[in-house]
PDB file of C-alpha atoms in Angstrom:
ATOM      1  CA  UNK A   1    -124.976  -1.363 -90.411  1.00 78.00           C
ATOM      2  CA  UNK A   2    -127.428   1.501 -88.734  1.00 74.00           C
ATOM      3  CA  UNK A   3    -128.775  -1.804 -86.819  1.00 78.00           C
ATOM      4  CA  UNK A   4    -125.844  -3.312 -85.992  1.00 83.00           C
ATOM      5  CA  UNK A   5    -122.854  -1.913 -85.709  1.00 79.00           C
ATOM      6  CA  UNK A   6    -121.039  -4.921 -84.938  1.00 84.00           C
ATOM      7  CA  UNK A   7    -122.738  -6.701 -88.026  1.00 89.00           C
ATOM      8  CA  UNK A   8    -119.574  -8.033 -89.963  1.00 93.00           C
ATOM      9  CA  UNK A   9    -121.032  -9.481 -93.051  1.00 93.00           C
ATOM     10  CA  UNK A  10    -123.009  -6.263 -93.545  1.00 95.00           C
ATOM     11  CA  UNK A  11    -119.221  -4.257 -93.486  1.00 96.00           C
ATOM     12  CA  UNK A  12    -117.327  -6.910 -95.623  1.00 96.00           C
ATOM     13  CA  UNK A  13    -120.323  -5.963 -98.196  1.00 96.00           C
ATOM     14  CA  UNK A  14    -119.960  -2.327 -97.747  1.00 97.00           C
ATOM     15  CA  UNK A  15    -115.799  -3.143 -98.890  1.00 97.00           C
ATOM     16  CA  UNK A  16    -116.737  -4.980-101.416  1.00 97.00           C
ATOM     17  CA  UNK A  17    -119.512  -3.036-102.761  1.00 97.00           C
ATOM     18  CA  UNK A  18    -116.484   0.251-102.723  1.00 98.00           C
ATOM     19  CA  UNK A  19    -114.180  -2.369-104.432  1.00 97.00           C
ATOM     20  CA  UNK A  20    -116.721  -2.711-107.129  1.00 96.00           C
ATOM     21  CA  UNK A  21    -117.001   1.307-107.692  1.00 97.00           C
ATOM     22  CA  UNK A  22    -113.088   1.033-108.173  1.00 97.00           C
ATOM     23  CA  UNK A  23    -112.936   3.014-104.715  1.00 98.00           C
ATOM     24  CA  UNK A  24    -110.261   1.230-103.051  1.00 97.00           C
ATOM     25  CA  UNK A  25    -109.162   3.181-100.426  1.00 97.00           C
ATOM     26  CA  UNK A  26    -112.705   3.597 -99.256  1.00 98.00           C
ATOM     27  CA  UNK A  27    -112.696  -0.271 -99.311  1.00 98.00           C
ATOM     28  CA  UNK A  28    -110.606  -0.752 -96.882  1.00 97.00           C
ATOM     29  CA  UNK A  29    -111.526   0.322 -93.064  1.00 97.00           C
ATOM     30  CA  UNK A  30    -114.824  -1.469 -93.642  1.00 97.00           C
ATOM     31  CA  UNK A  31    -112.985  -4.785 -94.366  1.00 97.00           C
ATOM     32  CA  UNK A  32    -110.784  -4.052 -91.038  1.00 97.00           C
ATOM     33  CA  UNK A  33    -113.907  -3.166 -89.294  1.00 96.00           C
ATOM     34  CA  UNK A  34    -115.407  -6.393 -90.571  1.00 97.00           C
ATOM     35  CA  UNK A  35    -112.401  -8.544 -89.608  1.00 97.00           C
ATOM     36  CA  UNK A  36    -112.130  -6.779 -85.969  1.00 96.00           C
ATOM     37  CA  UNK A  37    -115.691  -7.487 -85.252  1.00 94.00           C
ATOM     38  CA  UNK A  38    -115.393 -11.074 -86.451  1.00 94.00           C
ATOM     39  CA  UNK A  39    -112.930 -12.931 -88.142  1.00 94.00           C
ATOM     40  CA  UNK A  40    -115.336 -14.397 -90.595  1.00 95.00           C
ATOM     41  CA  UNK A  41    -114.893 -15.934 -94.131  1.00 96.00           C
ATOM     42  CA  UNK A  42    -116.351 -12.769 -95.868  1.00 96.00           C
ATOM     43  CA  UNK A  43    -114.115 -10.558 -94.331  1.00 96.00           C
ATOM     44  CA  UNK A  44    -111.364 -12.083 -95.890  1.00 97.00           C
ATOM     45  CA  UNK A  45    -112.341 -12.503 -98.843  1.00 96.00           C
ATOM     46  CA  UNK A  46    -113.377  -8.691 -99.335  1.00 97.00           C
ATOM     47  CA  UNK A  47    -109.931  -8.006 -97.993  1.00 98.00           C
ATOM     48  CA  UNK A  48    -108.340 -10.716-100.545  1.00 97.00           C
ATOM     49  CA  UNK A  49    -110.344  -8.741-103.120  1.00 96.00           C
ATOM     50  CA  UNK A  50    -109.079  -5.823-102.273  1.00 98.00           C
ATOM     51  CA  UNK A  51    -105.076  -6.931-101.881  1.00 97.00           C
ATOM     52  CA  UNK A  52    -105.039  -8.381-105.472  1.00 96.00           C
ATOM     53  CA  UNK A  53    -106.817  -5.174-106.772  1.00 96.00           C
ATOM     54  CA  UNK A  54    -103.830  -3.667-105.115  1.00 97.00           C
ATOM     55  CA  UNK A  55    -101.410  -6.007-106.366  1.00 97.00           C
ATOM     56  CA  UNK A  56    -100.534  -7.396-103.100  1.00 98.00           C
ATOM     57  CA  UNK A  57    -100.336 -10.936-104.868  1.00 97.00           C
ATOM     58  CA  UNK A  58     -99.286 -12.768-101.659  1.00 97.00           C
ATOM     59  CA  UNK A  59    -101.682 -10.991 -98.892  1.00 98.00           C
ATOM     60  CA  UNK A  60    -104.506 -11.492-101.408  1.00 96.00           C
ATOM     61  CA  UNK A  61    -103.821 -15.564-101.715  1.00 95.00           C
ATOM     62  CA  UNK A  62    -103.460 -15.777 -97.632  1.00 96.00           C
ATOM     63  CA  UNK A  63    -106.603 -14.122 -97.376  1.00 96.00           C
ATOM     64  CA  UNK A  64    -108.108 -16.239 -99.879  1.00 95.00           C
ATOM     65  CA  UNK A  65    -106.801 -19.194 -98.752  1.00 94.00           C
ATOM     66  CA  UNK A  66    -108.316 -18.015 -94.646  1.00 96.00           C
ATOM     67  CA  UNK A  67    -111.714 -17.400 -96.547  1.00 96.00           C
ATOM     68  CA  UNK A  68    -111.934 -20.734 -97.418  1.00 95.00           C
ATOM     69  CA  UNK A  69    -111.127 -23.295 -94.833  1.00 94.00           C
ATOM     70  CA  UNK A  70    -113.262 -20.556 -92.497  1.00 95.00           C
ATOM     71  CA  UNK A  71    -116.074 -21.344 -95.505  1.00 95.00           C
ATOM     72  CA  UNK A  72    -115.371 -24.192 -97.999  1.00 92.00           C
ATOM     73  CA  UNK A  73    -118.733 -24.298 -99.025  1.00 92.00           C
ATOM     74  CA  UNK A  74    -119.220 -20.977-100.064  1.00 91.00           C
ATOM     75  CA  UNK A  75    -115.550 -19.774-101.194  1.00 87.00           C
ATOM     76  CA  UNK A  76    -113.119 -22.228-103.604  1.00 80.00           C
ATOM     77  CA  UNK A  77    -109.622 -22.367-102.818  1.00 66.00           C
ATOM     78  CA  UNK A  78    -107.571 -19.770-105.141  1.00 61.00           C
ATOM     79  CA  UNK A  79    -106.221 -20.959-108.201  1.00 61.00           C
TER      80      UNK A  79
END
């Protein structure tokens, strides 16, 4: 992130690295930061991560769902 600023996949790891630690409101301007620099699979799927943590059932499966058709081969479709 010191490098590049404007590094998504480097912030979506930094949200879901603080979702890991339980620190969920941490989590959460890294995934926006993430998502405003690009739009990128990872982004929403830290941010999907971080909606069902929340219990944000719905957000959680849109993001999901945006993760992977922006990444099918790295991300399977929610269940």
């Amino acid at each position: 992130i010191a490098l590049d600023p404007a590094y998504s996949d480097a912030w979506a790891g930094l949200g879901t690295i603080l979702i890991e630690m339980l620190r969920f409101d941490e989590a959460k301007a890294p995934l926006a930061r993430s998502l405003r620099a690009e739009p990128a699979a990872e982004g929403y799927w830290g941010r999907a991560l971080l909606r069902e943590r929340r219990e944000d059932y719905q957000g959680a499966q849109r993001d999901y769902i945006r993760a992977q058709r922006l990444a099918p081969e790295r991300f399977s479709a929610p269940v």
